[in-house]
Amino acid sequence: VVSCLSIGALTNGREAMMKLTESRYEYGHGESYTSLASYLYPELITVLILSSVTTFVDALFVAHLRSTSLYAALGATSMLMHLIIKLADGLSVGAVVLCGYYNGLKRPLDAGRAALNACLVTVLFGGCIATALYVGAPYIYQWYGVTPKIAAYGVALLRIRSVGIFAMFIFFALIGLLRGIKNTKTPMHLFVVGAAVFTIADYILIFGTPWTPSFGFRGSAVAFSLQYLVMALGALCIVFSGSMRKTYHSDVGGYDRSIAQLIVLLSWPVMVDKAILALAKVWLAK
């Protein structure tokens, strides 16, 4: 889908159609199946890591703490995390579409401007979500209807994870530019690094080592936040340094209200679509 968005964006507008028509004579009939597959497989690996591997590893480690209440709190929180991840992923669609559109038109500075405004929108939206989760954590578990013991564990877990949630929104906005310019391998590498950081940190923080203390259940939340902080920092270094900075950010200006509004306009239907399915899982968990 990401590949189709970045390539299909070329068909918007008369000028883009002319460029696409000319490119058919020069390069053939668009992207080859091999090229499309090369964009697709990193995304499949990313989805596998995002949706399954880290969640399974975390559940396995917490299960070794041998507490039904802790495991129940993790399960309820994981359903909520699934919803938040879907919202962050949906919000990045606007950046993917706009960056892919401008990249197809050979206007890299406009693609960089779209990415910058996507980051600004994401900082605002992600900050509001993270703050709401931190403040509203007790009310969320009250709505879940869990026991006070499970609620206490869940509130502590969610409040620590709110830091990682803010970093997660920024990360998804940054990789929107990479996906828009048909670079799906770098986001995959960042997700692999993040998964490795999470797995190692999760084990060390939950169980401890001869040299470090054990944080138990709270270690899971710290590992989650550490994972997305590392991934967001890595994406920042890639997007705003070296050749990427020179090509896409040498003179992009600042906040552009029209671009920010367009990003929201493109993203909100996808966010609603993803949120409805994710909310169904939250409701089933309740």
CSV table of C-alpha atoms in Angstrom, one decimal:
chain,number,residue,atom,x,y,z
A,1,VAL,CA,0.0,0.0,0.0
A,2,VAL,CA,2.8,2.4,0.9
A,3,SER,CA,4.5,1.6,-2.5
A,4,CYS,CA,1.3,2.3,-4.4
A,5,LEU,CA,0.8,5.6,-2.5
A,6,SER,CA,4.2,6.9,-3.3
A,7,ILE,CA,4.1,5.8,-6.9
A,8,GLY,CA,0.4,6.5,-7.5
A,9,ALA,CA,0.9,10.1,-6.2
A,10,LEU,CA,2.5,10.8,-9.6
A,11,THR,CA,-0.9,10.7,-11.2
A,12,ASN,CA,-2.2,13.8,-9.4
A,13,GLY,CA,-2.3,16.9,-11.5
A,14,ARG,CA,-1.9,17.6,-15.2
A,15,GLU,CA,1.9,18.3,-14.8
A,16,ALA,CA,2.4,15.1,-13.1
A,17,MET,CA,0.5,13.2,-15.8
A,18,MET,CA,2.7,14.7,-18.4
A,19,LYS,CA,5.8,13.7,-16.5
A,20,LEU,CA,4.4,10.2,-16.1
A,21,THR,CA,3.6,9.9,-19.8
A,22,GLU,CA,7.1,11.1,-20.8
A,23,SER,CA,8.6,8.6,-18.4
A,24,ARG,CA,6.8,5.7,-20.1
A,25,TYR,CA,8.8,6.4,-23.3
A,26,GLU,CA,12.0,6.7,-21.4
A,27,TYR,CA,11.8,4.0,-18.8
A,28,GLY,CA,9.0,1.7,-19.9
A,29,HIS,CA,5.7,1.3,-18.1
A,30,GLY,CA,6.5,2.4,-14.6
A,31,GLU,CA,8.0,0.3,-11.8
A,32,SER,CA,8.8,-3.3,-12.3
A,33,TYR,CA,7.3,-6.1,-10.2
A,34,THR,CA,10.8,-6.6,-8.7
A,35,SER,CA,10.9,-3.0,-7.6
A,36,LEU,CA,7.5,-3.2,-6.1
A,37,ALA,CA,8.4,-6.3,-4.2
A,38,SER,CA,11.6,-4.7,-2.9
A,39,TYR,CA,9.4,-1.9,-1.4
A,40,LEU,CA,6.9,-4.5,0.0
A,41,TYR,CA,9.0,-7.0,1.9
A,42,PRO,CA,10.6,-4.5,4.3
A,43,GLU,CA,7.1,-3.4,5.2
A,44,LEU,CA,6.0,-7.0,5.8
A,45,ILE,CA,9.0,-7.5,8.2
A,46,THR,CA,8.2,-4.2,9.9
A,47,VAL,CA,4.5,-5.2,10.5
A,48,LEU,CA,5.7,-8.6,11.9
A,49,ILE,CA,8.0,-6.9,14.4
A,50,LEU,CA,5.5,-4.1,15.2
A,51,SER,CA,2.5,-6.4,15.7
A,52,SER,CA,3.9,-9.7,17.0
A,53,VAL,CA,7.5,-10.2,18.0
A,54,THR,CA,8.0,-7.5,20.7
A,55,THR,CA,4.5,-8.1,22.1
A,56,PHE,CA,5.2,-11.8,22.4
A,57,VAL,CA,8.6,-11.3,24.0
A,58,ASP,CA,7.2,-8.9,26.5
A,59,ALA,CA,4.3,-11.2,27.4
A,60,LEU,CA,6.7,-14.1,27.8
A,61,PHE,CA,9.0,-12.2,30.2
A,62,VAL,CA,6.1,-10.8,32.3
A,63,ALA,CA,4.6,-14.3,32.5
A,64,HIS,CA,7.8,-15.4,34.2
A,65,LEU,CA,7.0,-13.0,37.1
A,66,ARG,CA,4.3,-15.6,37.9
A,67,SER,CA,1.5,-13.1,38.7
A,68,THR,CA,-1.9,-13.3,37.2
A,69,SER,CA,-2.6,-9.6,38.1
A,70,LEU,CA,0.5,-8.4,36.3
A,71,TYR,CA,-0.2,-10.5,33.3
A,72,ALA,CA,-3.8,-9.2,33.2
A,73,ALA,CA,-2.6,-5.6,33.5
A,74,LEU,CA,-0.2,-6.1,30.6
A,75,GLY,CA,-2.9,-7.6,28.4
A,76,ALA,CA,-5.3,-4.7,29.0
A,77,THR,CA,-2.5,-2.2,28.4
A,78,SER,CA,-1.4,-4.0,25.2
A,79,MET,CA,-4.8,-3.6,23.6
A,80,LEU,CA,-4.7,0.1,24.4
A,81,MET,CA,-1.1,0.3,22.9
A,82,HIS,CA,-2.4,-1.4,19.8
A,83,LEU,CA,-4.9,1.4,19.4
A,84,ILE,CA,-2.3,4.2,19.9
A,85,ILE,CA,0.1,2.6,17.5
A,86,LYS,CA,-2.6,2.4,14.8
A,87,LEU,CA,-3.4,6.1,15.4
A,88,ALA,CA,0.3,7.1,15.0
A,89,ASP,CA,0.7,4.9,11.9
A,90,GLY,CA,-2.5,6.4,10.4
A,91,LEU,CA,-1.3,10.0,11.1
A,92,SER,CA,1.9,9.3,9.1
A,93,VAL,CA,-0.1,8.5,6.0
A,94,GLY,CA,-0.5,12.2,5.2
A,95,ALA,CA,3.3,12.6,5.2
A,96,VAL,CA,3.7,9.5,3.1
A,97,VAL,CA,1.3,10.7,0.4
A,98,LEU,CA,2.6,14.3,0.3
A,99,CYS,CA,6.2,13.4,0.4
A,100,GLY,CA,5.7,10.7,-2.3
A,101,TYR,CA,3.8,13.3,-4.4
A,102,TYR,CA,6.5,15.9,-4.3
A,103,ASN,CA,9.2,13.3,-4.7
A,104,GLY,CA,7.5,12.1,-7.9
A,105,LEU,CA,7.5,15.7,-9.2
A,106,LYS,CA,11.2,16.0,-8.5
A,107,ARG,CA,10.6,18.7,-5.9
A,108,PRO,CA,12.6,17.4,-2.9
A,109,LEU,CA,12.4,20.7,-0.9
A,110,ASP,CA,8.6,20.5,-1.0
A,111,ALA,CA,8.8,16.9,0.2
A,112,GLY,CA,11.1,18.1,3.0
A,113,ARG,CA,8.6,20.9,3.9
A,114,ALA,CA,5.8,18.3,4.0
A,115,ALA,CA,7.9,16.1,6.3
A,116,LEU,CA,8.7,19.0,8.6
A,117,ASN,CA,5.1,20.1,8.9
A,118,ALA,CA,4.1,16.4,9.5
A,119,CYS,CA,6.5,16.4,12.4
A,120,LEU,CA,5.0,19.6,13.9
A,121,VAL,CA,1.5,18.2,13.6
A,122,THR,CA,2.6,14.9,15.1
A,123,VAL,CA,4.3,16.7,18.1
A,124,LEU,CA,1.1,18.5,18.9
A,125,PHE,CA,-1.2,15.4,18.4
A,126,GLY,CA,1.2,13.0,20.1
A,127,GLY,CA,1.8,15.3,23.0
A,128,CYS,CA,-1.9,15.6,23.6
A,129,ILE,CA,-2.4,11.8,23.4
A,130,ALA,CA,0.5,11.1,25.8
A,131,THR,CA,-0.7,13.7,28.2
A,132,ALA,CA,-4.2,12.4,28.1
A,133,LEU,CA,-3.0,8.8,28.8
A,134,TYR,CA,-0.8,10.0,31.7
A,135,VAL,CA,-3.5,12.0,33.4
A,136,GLY,CA,-6.4,9.7,32.5
A,137,ALA,CA,-4.8,6.4,33.2
A,138,PRO,CA,-6.8,5.7,36.4
A,139,TYR,CA,-10.1,6.4,34.6
A,140,ILE,CA,-9.1,4.1,31.7
A,141,TYR,CA,-8.7,1.1,34.0
A,142,GLN,CA,-11.8,2.1,36.0
A,143,TRP,CA,-13.6,1.9,32.6
A,144,TYR,CA,-12.0,-1.5,32.0
A,145,GLY,CA,-13.6,-2.7,35.3
A,146,VAL,CA,-10.6,-4.5,36.5
A,147,THR,CA,-9.7,-5.1,40.2
A,148,PRO,CA,-7.9,-2.3,42.1
A,149,LYS,CA,-4.7,-4.3,42.2
A,150,ILE,CA,-4.7,-4.8,38.4
A,151,ALA,CA,-5.6,-1.1,37.9
A,152,ALA,CA,-2.7,0.0,40.1
A,153,TYR,CA,-0.3,-2.1,38.0
A,154,GLY,CA,-1.8,-0.8,34.8
A,155,VAL,CA,-1.7,2.9,35.7
A,156,ALA,CA,2.0,2.6,36.6
A,157,LEU,CA,2.7,0.8,33.3
A,158,LEU,CA,0.7,3.3,31.2
A,159,ARG,CA,2.2,6.4,32.7
A,160,ILE,CA,5.7,5.3,32.1
A,161,ARG,CA,4.9,4.2,28.6
A,162,SER,CA,3.4,7.7,27.8
A,163,VAL,CA,7.0,8.9,27.3
A,164,GLY,CA,7.5,6.3,24.7
A,165,ILE,CA,4.2,7.1,23.1
A,166,PHE,CA,5.2,10.7,22.4
A,167,ALA,CA,8.5,9.5,20.9
A,168,MET,CA,6.5,6.9,18.8
A,169,PHE,CA,4.4,9.6,17.1
A,170,ILE,CA,7.5,11.6,16.2
A,171,PHE,CA,9.2,8.4,14.8
A,172,PHE,CA,6.2,7.6,12.6
A,173,ALA,CA,6.1,11.1,11.2
A,174,LEU,CA,9.9,11.0,10.3
A,175,ILE,CA,9.7,7.7,8.5
A,176,GLY,CA,6.8,9.1,6.5
A,177,LEU,CA,9.4,11.0,4.5
A,178,LEU,CA,11.5,7.8,4.0
A,179,ARG,CA,8.5,5.8,2.9
A,180,GLY,CA,7.3,8.6,0.6
A,181,ILE,CA,10.6,8.6,-1.3
A,182,LYS,CA,10.3,4.8,-1.6
A,183,ASN,CA,12.9,4.0,1.1
A,184,THR,CA,11.2,1.2,3.1
A,185,LYS,CA,14.4,-0.5,4.1
A,186,THR,CA,15.6,2.2,6.5
A,187,PRO,CA,12.4,2.1,8.5
A,188,MET,CA,12.7,-1.7,8.6
A,189,HIS,CA,16.3,-1.4,9.9
A,190,LEU,CA,15.2,1.1,12.6
A,191,PHE,CA,12.4,-1.3,13.7
A,192,VAL,CA,14.8,-4.2,13.9
A,193,VAL,CA,17.2,-2.1,16.0
A,194,GLY,CA,14.3,-0.9,18.2
A,195,ALA,CA,13.1,-4.5,18.6
A,196,ALA,CA,16.6,-5.6,19.7
A,197,VAL,CA,16.9,-2.7,22.1
A,198,PHE,CA,13.5,-3.6,23.6
A,199,THR,CA,14.3,-7.3,24.0
A,200,ILE,CA,17.6,-6.7,25.7
A,201,ALA,CA,16.3,-3.8,27.9
A,202,ASP,CA,13.1,-5.7,28.7
A,203,TYR,CA,15.0,-8.7,30.0
A,204,ILE,CA,17.6,-6.7,32.0
A,205,LEU,CA,15.1,-4.3,33.5
A,206,ILE,CA,12.5,-6.9,34.4
A,207,PHE,CA,14.8,-9.6,35.9
A,208,GLY,CA,18.0,-7.6,36.6
A,209,THR,CA,21.6,-8.7,36.4
A,210,PRO,CA,24.4,-9.2,38.8
A,211,TRP,CA,25.3,-5.6,38.1
A,212,THR,CA,21.9,-3.9,37.7
A,213,PRO,CA,18.8,-3.9,39.9
A,214,SER,CA,15.5,-5.6,38.9
A,215,PHE,CA,12.5,-3.3,38.3
A,216,GLY,CA,10.0,-6.1,37.7
A,217,PHE,CA,6.8,-5.1,35.9
A,218,ARG,CA,7.8,-1.5,35.5
A,219,GLY,CA,10.9,-2.6,33.6
A,220,SER,CA,8.6,-3.5,30.7
A,221,ALA,CA,7.3,0.1,30.5
A,222,VAL,CA,10.8,1.5,30.6
A,223,ALA,CA,11.9,-0.8,27.9
A,224,PHE,CA,9.0,0.3,25.6
A,225,SER,CA,9.9,3.9,26.1
A,226,LEU,CA,13.6,3.3,25.6
A,227,GLN,CA,12.8,1.4,22.3
A,228,TYR,CA,10.9,4.3,20.7
A,229,LEU,CA,13.3,6.9,22.0
A,230,VAL,CA,16.2,5.1,20.3
A,231,MET,CA,14.1,4.7,17.1
A,232,ALA,CA,13.0,8.3,17.1
A,233,LEU,CA,16.6,9.5,17.6
A,234,GLY,CA,17.9,7.2,14.9
A,235,ALA,CA,15.2,8.5,12.5
A,236,LEU,CA,16.1,12.1,13.4
A,237,CYS,CA,19.8,11.5,12.6
A,238,ILE,CA,18.9,9.9,9.3
A,239,VAL,CA,16.3,12.4,8.1
A,240,PHE,CA,18.0,15.6,9.2
A,241,SER,CA,21.7,14.9,8.5
A,242,GLY,CA,24.0,14.2,5.6
A,243,SER,CA,22.7,14.0,2.1
A,244,MET,CA,19.1,13.8,3.3
A,245,ARG,CA,19.5,17.2,5.0
A,246,LYS,CA,21.1,18.7,1.9
A,247,THR,CA,18.5,17.4,-0.5
A,248,TYR,CA,15.3,17.7,1.4
A,249,HIS,CA,15.9,20.3,4.2
A,250,SER,CA,18.4,22.9,2.9
A,251,ASP,CA,15.7,25.6,2.7
A,252,VAL,CA,12.3,24.3,3.7
A,253,GLY,CA,11.1,27.2,5.9
A,254,GLY,CA,8.9,26.6,9.0
A,255,TYR,CA,5.3,26.0,9.8
A,256,ASP,CA,2.9,26.1,6.8
A,257,ARG,CA,-0.7,26.0,7.8
A,258,SER,CA,-2.0,24.8,4.4
A,259,ILE,CA,0.4,21.9,4.4
A,260,ALA,CA,-0.4,21.0,8.0
A,261,GLN,CA,-4.1,21.1,7.2
A,262,LEU,CA,-3.7,18.9,4.2
A,263,ILE,CA,-1.7,16.3,6.2
A,264,VAL,CA,-4.5,16.1,8.7
A,265,LEU,CA,-7.1,15.9,5.9
A,266,LEU,CA,-5.3,13.0,4.2
A,267,SER,CA,-4.6,11.2,7.5
A,268,TRP,CA,-7.9,11.4,9.5
A,269,PRO,CA,-9.9,8.9,7.4
A,270,VAL,CA,-7.1,6.3,7.8
A,271,MET,CA,-6.9,7.0,11.5
A,272,VAL,CA,-10.6,6.5,11.9
A,273,ASP,CA,-10.4,3.3,9.9
A,274,LYS,CA,-7.6,1.9,12.0
A,275,ALA,CA,-9.0,3.2,15.3
A,276,ILE,CA,-12.4,1.5,14.7
A,277,LEU,CA,-10.8,-1.9,14.4
A,278,ALA,CA,-8.4,-1.3,17.3
A,279,LEU,CA,-11.2,-0.1,19.5
A,280,ALA,CA,-13.1,-3.3,18.8
A,281,LYS,CA,-10.1,-5.2,20.4
A,282,VAL,CA,-10.1,-2.8,23.4
A,283,TRP,CA,-13.8,-3.4,23.9
A,284,LEU,CA,-13.4,-7.1,23.7
A,285,ALA,CA,-10.6,-6.9,26.3
A,286,LYS,CA,-13.0,-5.0,28.6
